[in-house]
PDB file of C-alpha atoms in Angstrom:
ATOM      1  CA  UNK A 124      -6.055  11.798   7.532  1.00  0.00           C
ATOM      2  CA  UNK A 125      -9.499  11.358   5.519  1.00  0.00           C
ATOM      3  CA  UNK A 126     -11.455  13.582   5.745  1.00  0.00           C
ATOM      4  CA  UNK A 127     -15.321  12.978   4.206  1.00  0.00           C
ATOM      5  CA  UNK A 128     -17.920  15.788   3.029  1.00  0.00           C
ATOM      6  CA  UNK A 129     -21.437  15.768   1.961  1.00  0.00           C
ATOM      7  CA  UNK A 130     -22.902  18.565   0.477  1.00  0.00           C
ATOM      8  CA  UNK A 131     -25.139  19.818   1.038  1.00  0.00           C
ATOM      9  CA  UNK A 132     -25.832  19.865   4.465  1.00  0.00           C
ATOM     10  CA  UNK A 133     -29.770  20.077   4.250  1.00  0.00           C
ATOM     11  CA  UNK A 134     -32.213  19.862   1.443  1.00  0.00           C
ATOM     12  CA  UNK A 135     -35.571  20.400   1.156  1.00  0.00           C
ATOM     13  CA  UNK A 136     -37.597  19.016  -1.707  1.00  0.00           C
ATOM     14  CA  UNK A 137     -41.406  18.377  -3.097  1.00  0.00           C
ATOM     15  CA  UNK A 138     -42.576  14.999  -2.931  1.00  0.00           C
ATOM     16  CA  UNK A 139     -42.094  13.180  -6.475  1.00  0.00           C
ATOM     17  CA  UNK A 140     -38.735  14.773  -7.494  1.00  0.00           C
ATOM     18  CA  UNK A 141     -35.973  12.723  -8.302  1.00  0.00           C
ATOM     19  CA  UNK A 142     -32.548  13.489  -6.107  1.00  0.00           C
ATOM     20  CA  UNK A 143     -28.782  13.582  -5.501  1.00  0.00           C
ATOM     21  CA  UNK A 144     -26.857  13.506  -2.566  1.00  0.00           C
ATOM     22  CA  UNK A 145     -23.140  13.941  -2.587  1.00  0.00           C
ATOM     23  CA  UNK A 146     -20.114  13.100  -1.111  1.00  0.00           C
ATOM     24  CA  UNK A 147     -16.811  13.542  -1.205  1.00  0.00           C
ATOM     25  CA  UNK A 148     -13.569  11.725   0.321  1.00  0.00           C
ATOM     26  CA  UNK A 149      -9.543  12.954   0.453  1.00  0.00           C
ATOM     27  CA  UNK A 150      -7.945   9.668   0.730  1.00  0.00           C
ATOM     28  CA  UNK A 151      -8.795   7.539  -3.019  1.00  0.00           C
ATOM     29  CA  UNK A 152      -7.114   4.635  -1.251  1.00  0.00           C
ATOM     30  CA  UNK A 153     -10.543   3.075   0.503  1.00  0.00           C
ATOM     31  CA  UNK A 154     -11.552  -0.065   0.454  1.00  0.00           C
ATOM     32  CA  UNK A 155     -15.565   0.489   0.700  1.00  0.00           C
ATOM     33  CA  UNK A 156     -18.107   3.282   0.550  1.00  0.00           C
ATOM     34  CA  UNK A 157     -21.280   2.936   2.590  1.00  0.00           C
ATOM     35  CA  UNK A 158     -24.563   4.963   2.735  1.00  0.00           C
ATOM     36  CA  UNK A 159     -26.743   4.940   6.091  1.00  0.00           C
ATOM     37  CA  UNK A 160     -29.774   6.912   6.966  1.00  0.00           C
ATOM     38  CA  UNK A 161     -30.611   7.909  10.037  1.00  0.00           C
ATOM     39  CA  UNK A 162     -34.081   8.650  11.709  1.00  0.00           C
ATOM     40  CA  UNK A 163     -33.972  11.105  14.941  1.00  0.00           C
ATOM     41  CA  UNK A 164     -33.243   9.805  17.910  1.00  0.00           C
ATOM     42  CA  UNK A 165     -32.632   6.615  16.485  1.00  0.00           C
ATOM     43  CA  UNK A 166     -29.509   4.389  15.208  1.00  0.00           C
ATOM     44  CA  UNK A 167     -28.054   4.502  11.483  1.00  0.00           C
ATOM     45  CA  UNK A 168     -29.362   2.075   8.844  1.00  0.00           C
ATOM     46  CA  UNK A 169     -27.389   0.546   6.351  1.00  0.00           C
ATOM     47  CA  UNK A 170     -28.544   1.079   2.925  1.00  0.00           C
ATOM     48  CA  UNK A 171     -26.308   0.603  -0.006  1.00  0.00           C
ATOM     49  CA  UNK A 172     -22.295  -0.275   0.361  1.00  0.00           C
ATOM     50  CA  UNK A 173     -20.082  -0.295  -2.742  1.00  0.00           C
ATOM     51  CA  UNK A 174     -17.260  -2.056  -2.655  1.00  0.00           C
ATOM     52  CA  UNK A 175     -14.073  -0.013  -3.970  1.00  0.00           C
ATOM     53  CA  UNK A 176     -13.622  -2.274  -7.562  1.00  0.00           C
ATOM     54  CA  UNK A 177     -17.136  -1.294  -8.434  1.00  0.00           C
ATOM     55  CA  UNK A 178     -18.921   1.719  -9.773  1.00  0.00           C
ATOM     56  CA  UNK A 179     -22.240   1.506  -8.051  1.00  0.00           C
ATOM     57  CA  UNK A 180     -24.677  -0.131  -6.071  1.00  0.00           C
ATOM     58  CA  UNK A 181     -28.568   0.053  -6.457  1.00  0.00           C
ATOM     59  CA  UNK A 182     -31.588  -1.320  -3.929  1.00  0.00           C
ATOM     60  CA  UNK A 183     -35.010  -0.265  -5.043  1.00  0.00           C
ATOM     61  CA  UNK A 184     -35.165   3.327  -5.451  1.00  0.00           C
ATOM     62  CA  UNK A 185     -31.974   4.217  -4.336  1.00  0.00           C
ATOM     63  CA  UNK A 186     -28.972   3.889  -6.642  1.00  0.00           C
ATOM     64  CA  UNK A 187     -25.358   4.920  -5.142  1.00  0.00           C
ATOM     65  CA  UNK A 188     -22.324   5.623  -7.584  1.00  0.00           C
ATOM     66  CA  UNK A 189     -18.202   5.366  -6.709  1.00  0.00           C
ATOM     67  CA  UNK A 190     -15.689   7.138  -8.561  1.00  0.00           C
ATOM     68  CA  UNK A 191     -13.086   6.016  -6.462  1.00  0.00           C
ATOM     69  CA  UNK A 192     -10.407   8.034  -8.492  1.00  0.00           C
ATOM     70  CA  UNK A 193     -11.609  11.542  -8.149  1.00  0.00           C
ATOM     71  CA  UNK A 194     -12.733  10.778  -4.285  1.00  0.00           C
ATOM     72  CA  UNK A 195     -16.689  11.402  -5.026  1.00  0.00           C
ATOM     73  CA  UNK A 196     -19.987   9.221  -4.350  1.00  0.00           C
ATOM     74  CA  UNK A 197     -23.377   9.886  -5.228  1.00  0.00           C
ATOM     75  CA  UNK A 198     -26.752   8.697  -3.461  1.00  0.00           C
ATOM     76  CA  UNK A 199     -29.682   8.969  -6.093  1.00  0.00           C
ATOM     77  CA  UNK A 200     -33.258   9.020  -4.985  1.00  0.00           C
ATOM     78  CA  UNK A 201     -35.753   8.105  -7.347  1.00  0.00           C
ATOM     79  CA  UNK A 202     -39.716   9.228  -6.632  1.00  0.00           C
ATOM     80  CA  UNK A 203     -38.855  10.930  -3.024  1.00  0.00           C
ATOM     81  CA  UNK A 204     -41.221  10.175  -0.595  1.00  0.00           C
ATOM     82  CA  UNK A 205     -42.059  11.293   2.744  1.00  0.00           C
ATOM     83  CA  UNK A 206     -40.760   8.546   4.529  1.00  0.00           C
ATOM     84  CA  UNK A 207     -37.222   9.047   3.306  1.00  0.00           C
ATOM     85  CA  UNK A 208     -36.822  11.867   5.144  1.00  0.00           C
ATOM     86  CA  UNK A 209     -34.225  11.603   6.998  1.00  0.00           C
ATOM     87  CA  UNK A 210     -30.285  12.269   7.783  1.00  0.00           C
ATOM     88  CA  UNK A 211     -28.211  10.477   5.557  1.00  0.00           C
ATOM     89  CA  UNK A 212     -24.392   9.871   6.000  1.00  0.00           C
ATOM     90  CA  UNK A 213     -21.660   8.568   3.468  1.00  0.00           C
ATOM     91  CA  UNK A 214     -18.597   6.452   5.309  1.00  0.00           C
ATOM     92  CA  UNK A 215     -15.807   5.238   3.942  1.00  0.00           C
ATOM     93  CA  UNK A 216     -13.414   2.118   5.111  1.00  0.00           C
ATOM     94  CA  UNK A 217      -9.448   2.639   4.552  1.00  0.00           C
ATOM     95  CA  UNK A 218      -8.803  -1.207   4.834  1.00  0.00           C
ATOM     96  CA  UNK A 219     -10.112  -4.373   5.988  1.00  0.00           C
ATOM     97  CA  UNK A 220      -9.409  -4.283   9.281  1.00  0.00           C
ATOM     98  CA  UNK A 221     -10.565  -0.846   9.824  1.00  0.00           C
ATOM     99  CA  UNK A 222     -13.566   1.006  11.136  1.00  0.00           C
ATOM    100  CA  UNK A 223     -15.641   3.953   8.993  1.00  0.00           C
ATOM    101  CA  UNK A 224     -14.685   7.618   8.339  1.00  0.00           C
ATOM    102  CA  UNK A 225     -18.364   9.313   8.334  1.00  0.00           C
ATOM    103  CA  UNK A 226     -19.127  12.606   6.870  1.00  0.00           C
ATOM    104  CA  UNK A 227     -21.601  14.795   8.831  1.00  0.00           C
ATOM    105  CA  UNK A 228     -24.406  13.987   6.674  1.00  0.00           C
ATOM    106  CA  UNK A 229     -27.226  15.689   4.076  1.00  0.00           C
ATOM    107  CA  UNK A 230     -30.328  16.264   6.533  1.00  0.00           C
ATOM    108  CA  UNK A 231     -33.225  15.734   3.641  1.00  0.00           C
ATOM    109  CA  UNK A 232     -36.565  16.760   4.226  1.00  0.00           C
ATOM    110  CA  UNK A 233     -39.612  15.835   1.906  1.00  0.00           C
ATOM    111  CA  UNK A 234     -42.597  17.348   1.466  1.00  0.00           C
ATOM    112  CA  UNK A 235     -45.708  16.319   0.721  1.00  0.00           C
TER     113      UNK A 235
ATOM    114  CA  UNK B 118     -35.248 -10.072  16.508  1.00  0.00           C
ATOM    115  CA  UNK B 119     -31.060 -10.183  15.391  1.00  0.00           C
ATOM    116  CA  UNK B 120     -29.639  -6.768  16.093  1.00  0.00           C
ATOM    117  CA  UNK B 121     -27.644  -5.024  18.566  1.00  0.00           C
ATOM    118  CA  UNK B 122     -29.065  -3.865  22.006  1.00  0.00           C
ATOM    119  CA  UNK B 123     -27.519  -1.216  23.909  1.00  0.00           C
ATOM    120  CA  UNK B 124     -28.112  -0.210  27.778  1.00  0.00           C
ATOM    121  CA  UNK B 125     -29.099   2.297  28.691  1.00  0.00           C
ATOM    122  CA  UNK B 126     -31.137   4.322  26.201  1.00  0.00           C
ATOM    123  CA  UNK B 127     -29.985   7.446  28.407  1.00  0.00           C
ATOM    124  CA  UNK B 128     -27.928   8.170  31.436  1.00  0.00           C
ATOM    125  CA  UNK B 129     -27.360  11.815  33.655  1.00  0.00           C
ATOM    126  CA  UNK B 130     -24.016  11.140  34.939  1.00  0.00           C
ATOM    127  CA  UNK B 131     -22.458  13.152  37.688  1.00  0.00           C
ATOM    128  CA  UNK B 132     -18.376  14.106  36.565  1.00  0.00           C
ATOM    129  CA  UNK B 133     -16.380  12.352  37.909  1.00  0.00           C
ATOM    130  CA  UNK B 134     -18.362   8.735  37.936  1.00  0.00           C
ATOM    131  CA  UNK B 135     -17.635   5.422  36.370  1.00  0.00           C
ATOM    132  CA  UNK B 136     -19.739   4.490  33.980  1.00  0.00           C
ATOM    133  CA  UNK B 137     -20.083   1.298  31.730  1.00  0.00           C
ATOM    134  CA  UNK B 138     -21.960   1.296  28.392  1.00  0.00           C
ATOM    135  CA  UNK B 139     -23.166  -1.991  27.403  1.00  0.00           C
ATOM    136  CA  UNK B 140     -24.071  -3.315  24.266  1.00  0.00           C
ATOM    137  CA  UNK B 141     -24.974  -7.079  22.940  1.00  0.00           C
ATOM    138  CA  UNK B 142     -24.847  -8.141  19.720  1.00  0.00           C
ATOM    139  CA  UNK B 143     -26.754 -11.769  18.453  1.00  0.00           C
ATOM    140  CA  UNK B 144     -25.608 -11.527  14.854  1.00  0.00           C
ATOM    141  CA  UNK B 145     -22.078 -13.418  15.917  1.00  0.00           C
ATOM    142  CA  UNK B 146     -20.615 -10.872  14.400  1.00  0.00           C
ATOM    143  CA  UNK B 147     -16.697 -11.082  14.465  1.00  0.00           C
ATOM    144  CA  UNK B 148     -16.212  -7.169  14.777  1.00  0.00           C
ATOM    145  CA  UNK B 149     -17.534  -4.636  16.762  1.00  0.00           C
ATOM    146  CA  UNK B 150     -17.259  -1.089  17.393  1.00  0.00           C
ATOM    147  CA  UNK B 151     -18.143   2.059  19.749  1.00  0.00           C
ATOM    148  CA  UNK B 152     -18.992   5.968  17.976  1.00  0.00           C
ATOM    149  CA  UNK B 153     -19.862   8.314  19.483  1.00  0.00           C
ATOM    150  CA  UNK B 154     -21.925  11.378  17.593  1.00  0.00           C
ATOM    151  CA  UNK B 155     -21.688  15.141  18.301  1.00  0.00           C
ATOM    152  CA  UNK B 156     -23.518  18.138  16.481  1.00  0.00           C
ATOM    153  CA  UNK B 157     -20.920  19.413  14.324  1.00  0.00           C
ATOM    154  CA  UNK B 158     -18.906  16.808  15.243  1.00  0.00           C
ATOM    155  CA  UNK B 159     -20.518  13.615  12.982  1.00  0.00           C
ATOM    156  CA  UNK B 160     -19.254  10.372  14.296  1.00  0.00           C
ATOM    157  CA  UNK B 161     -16.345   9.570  15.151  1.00  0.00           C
ATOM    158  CA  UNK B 162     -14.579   6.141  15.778  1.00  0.00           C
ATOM    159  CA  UNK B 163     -13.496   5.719  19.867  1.00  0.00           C
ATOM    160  CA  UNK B 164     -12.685   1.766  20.209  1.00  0.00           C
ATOM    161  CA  UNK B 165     -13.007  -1.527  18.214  1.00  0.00           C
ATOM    162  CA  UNK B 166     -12.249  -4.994  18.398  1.00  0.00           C
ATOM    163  CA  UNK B 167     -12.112  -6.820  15.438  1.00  0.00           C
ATOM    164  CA  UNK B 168     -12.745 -10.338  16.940  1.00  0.00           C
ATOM    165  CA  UNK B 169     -12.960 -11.529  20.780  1.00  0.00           C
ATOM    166  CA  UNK B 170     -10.112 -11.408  23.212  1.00  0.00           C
ATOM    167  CA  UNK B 171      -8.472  -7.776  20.857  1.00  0.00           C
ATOM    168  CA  UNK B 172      -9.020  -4.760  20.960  1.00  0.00           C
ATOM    169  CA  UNK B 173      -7.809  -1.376  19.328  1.00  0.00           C
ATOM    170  CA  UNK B 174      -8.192   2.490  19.815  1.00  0.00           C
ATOM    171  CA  UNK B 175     -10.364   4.891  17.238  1.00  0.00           C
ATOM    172  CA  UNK B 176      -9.537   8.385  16.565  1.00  0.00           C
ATOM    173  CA  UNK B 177     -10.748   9.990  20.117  1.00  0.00           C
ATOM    174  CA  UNK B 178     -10.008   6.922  22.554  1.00  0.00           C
ATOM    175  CA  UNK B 179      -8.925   9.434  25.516  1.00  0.00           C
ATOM    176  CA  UNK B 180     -11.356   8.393  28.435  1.00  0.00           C
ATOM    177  CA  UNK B 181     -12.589   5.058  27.550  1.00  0.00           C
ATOM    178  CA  UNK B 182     -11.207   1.379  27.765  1.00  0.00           C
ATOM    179  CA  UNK B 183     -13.100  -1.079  26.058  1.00  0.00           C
ATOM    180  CA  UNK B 184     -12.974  -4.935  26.703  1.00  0.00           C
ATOM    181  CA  UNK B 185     -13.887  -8.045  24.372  1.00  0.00           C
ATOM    182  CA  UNK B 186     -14.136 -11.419  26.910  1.00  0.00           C
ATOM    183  CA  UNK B 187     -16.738 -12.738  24.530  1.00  0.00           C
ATOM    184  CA  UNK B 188     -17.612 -12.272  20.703  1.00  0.00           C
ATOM    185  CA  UNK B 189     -21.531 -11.255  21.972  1.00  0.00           C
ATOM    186  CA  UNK B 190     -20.657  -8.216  24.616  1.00  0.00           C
ATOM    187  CA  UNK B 191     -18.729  -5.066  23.878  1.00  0.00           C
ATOM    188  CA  UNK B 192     -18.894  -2.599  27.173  1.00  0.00           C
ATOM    189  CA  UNK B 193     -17.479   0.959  26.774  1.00  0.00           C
ATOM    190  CA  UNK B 194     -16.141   2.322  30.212  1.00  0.00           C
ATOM    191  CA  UNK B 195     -15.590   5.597  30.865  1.00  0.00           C
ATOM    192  CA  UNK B 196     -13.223   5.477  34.439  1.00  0.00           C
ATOM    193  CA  UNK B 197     -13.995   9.242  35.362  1.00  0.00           C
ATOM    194  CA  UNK B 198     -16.447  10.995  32.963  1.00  0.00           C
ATOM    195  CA  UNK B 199     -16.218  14.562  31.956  1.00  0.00           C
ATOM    196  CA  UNK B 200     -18.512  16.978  30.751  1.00  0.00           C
ATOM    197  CA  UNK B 201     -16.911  16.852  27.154  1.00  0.00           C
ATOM    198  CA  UNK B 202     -18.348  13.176  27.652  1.00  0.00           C
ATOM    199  CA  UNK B 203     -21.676  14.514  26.826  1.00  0.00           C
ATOM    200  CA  UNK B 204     -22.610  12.589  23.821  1.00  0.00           C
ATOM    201  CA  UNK B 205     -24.647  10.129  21.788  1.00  0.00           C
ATOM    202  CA  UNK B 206     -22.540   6.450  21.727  1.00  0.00           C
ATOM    203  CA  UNK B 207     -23.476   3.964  19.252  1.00  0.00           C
ATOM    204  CA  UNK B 208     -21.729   0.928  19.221  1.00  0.00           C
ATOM    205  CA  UNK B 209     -22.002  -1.408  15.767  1.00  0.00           C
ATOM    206  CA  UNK B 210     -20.531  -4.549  14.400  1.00  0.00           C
ATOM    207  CA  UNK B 211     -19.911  -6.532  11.131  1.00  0.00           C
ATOM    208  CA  UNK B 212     -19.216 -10.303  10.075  1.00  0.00           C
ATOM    209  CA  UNK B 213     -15.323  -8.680  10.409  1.00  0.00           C
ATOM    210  CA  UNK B 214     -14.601  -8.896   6.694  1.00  0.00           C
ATOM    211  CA  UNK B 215     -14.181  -5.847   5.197  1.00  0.00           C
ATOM    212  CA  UNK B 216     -16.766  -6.480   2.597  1.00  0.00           C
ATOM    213  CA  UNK B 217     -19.860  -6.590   5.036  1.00  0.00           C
ATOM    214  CA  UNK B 218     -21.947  -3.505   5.943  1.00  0.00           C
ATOM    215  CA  UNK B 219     -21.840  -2.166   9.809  1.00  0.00           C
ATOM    216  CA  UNK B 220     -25.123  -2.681  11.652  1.00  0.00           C
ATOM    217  CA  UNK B 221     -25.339  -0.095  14.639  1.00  0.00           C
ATOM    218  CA  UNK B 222     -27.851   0.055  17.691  1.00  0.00           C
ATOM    219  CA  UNK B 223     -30.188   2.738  18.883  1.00  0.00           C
ATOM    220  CA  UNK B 224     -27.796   4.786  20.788  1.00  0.00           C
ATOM    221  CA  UNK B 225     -27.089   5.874  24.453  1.00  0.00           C
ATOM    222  CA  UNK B 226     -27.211   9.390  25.327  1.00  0.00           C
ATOM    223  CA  UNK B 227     -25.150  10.176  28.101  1.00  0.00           C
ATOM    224  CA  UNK B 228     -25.159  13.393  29.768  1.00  0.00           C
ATOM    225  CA  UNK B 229     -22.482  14.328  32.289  1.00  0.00           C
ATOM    226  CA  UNK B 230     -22.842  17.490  34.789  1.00  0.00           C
TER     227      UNK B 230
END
């Protein structure tokens, strides 16, 4: 069964500083990655999905990595703000057909 | 504005009730899907259908059916809710191929007594 893990589970950080969230899968045998963010009480947003052939993915400030091979992902955060606080959650996809595996998400917190 | 609506935003359910979930989708997406989220918990995968007219159980299905008549409309029933019930359910969908992102909805947080 895979099992997803994001470490850590809450960070705290000065507004300005530069960021990595992790997270880490059982199963190598995936076919995607995703990154969401979530805002409380509200639905997840997509923001970056790597497919499994490549190594990363990037969208403005954000910049997510795949190394499918030793199970790990990285979400980098350039110039945090305070509006990217937020929860954010890694997923992975086992095939095609298949829905997500989510880990239980890095709660971030910026401050200004 | 494409996205996915859900209905309601919240519920207090008595145990014991019926209760359908609803959600809409106007992207035409082929697949669609129902999570529900728990503290501690994360997410977790109950039903999907990954186009109109089949369906297919997640990893916690126990206590829901799910139908697909139409590729728009996804409704999560739960025949006899329990307090374990208690949850947030998001339901989400994608073009179906395995290379497009999932686009959820706001949520419905159900409460059962």
């Amino acid at each position: 069964k895979q099992e997803v893990t994001q470490i850590p589970a809450a960070l705290s950080v000065p507004e300005g500083e530069n960021l990595v969230l992790n997270c880490s899968f059982t199963d190598s045998a995936i076919y995607n990655l995703q990154w969401f963010r979530q805002d409380p009480g509200k639905g997840l947003t997509s923001l970056l999905l790597i497919q499994s052939s490549q190594r990363e993915q990037t969208s403005g400030r954000l910049n997510a990595s795949l190394d499918k091979s030793s199970g790990r992902s990285t979400l980098y955060i350039a110039a945090s703000q305070p509006g990217d606080s937020a929860t954010y959650l890694c997923a992975v996809r086992r095939g095609g057909a298949d829905g997500l595996t989510f880990g239980k998400g890095t709660h971030l917190i910026i401050q200004p | 504005i494409a996205g996915i609506t859900q209905a309601p935003t919240s519920q207090i359910l008595a145990a014991g009730r019926r209760m359908t979930l609803r959600c809409t989708q106007d992207m035409r997406h082929n697949a669609m899907y129902w999570y529900r989220q728990d503290l501690g918990l994360g997410l977790r995968l109950i039903h999907y259908s990954n186009t109109a007219g089949t369906t297919g159980k997640g990893e916690v299905p126990d206590g829901y059916s799910v139908s697909r008549a139409n590729t728009d409309d996804f409704p999560l029933t739960l025949a006899s809710a329990v307090p374990s019930q208690t949850s947030v359910y998001f339901c989400a969908s994608s073009e179906g191929r395995g290379s497009s992102p999932l686009h959820f909805g706001n949520g419905t947080r159900l409460t059962v007594t």
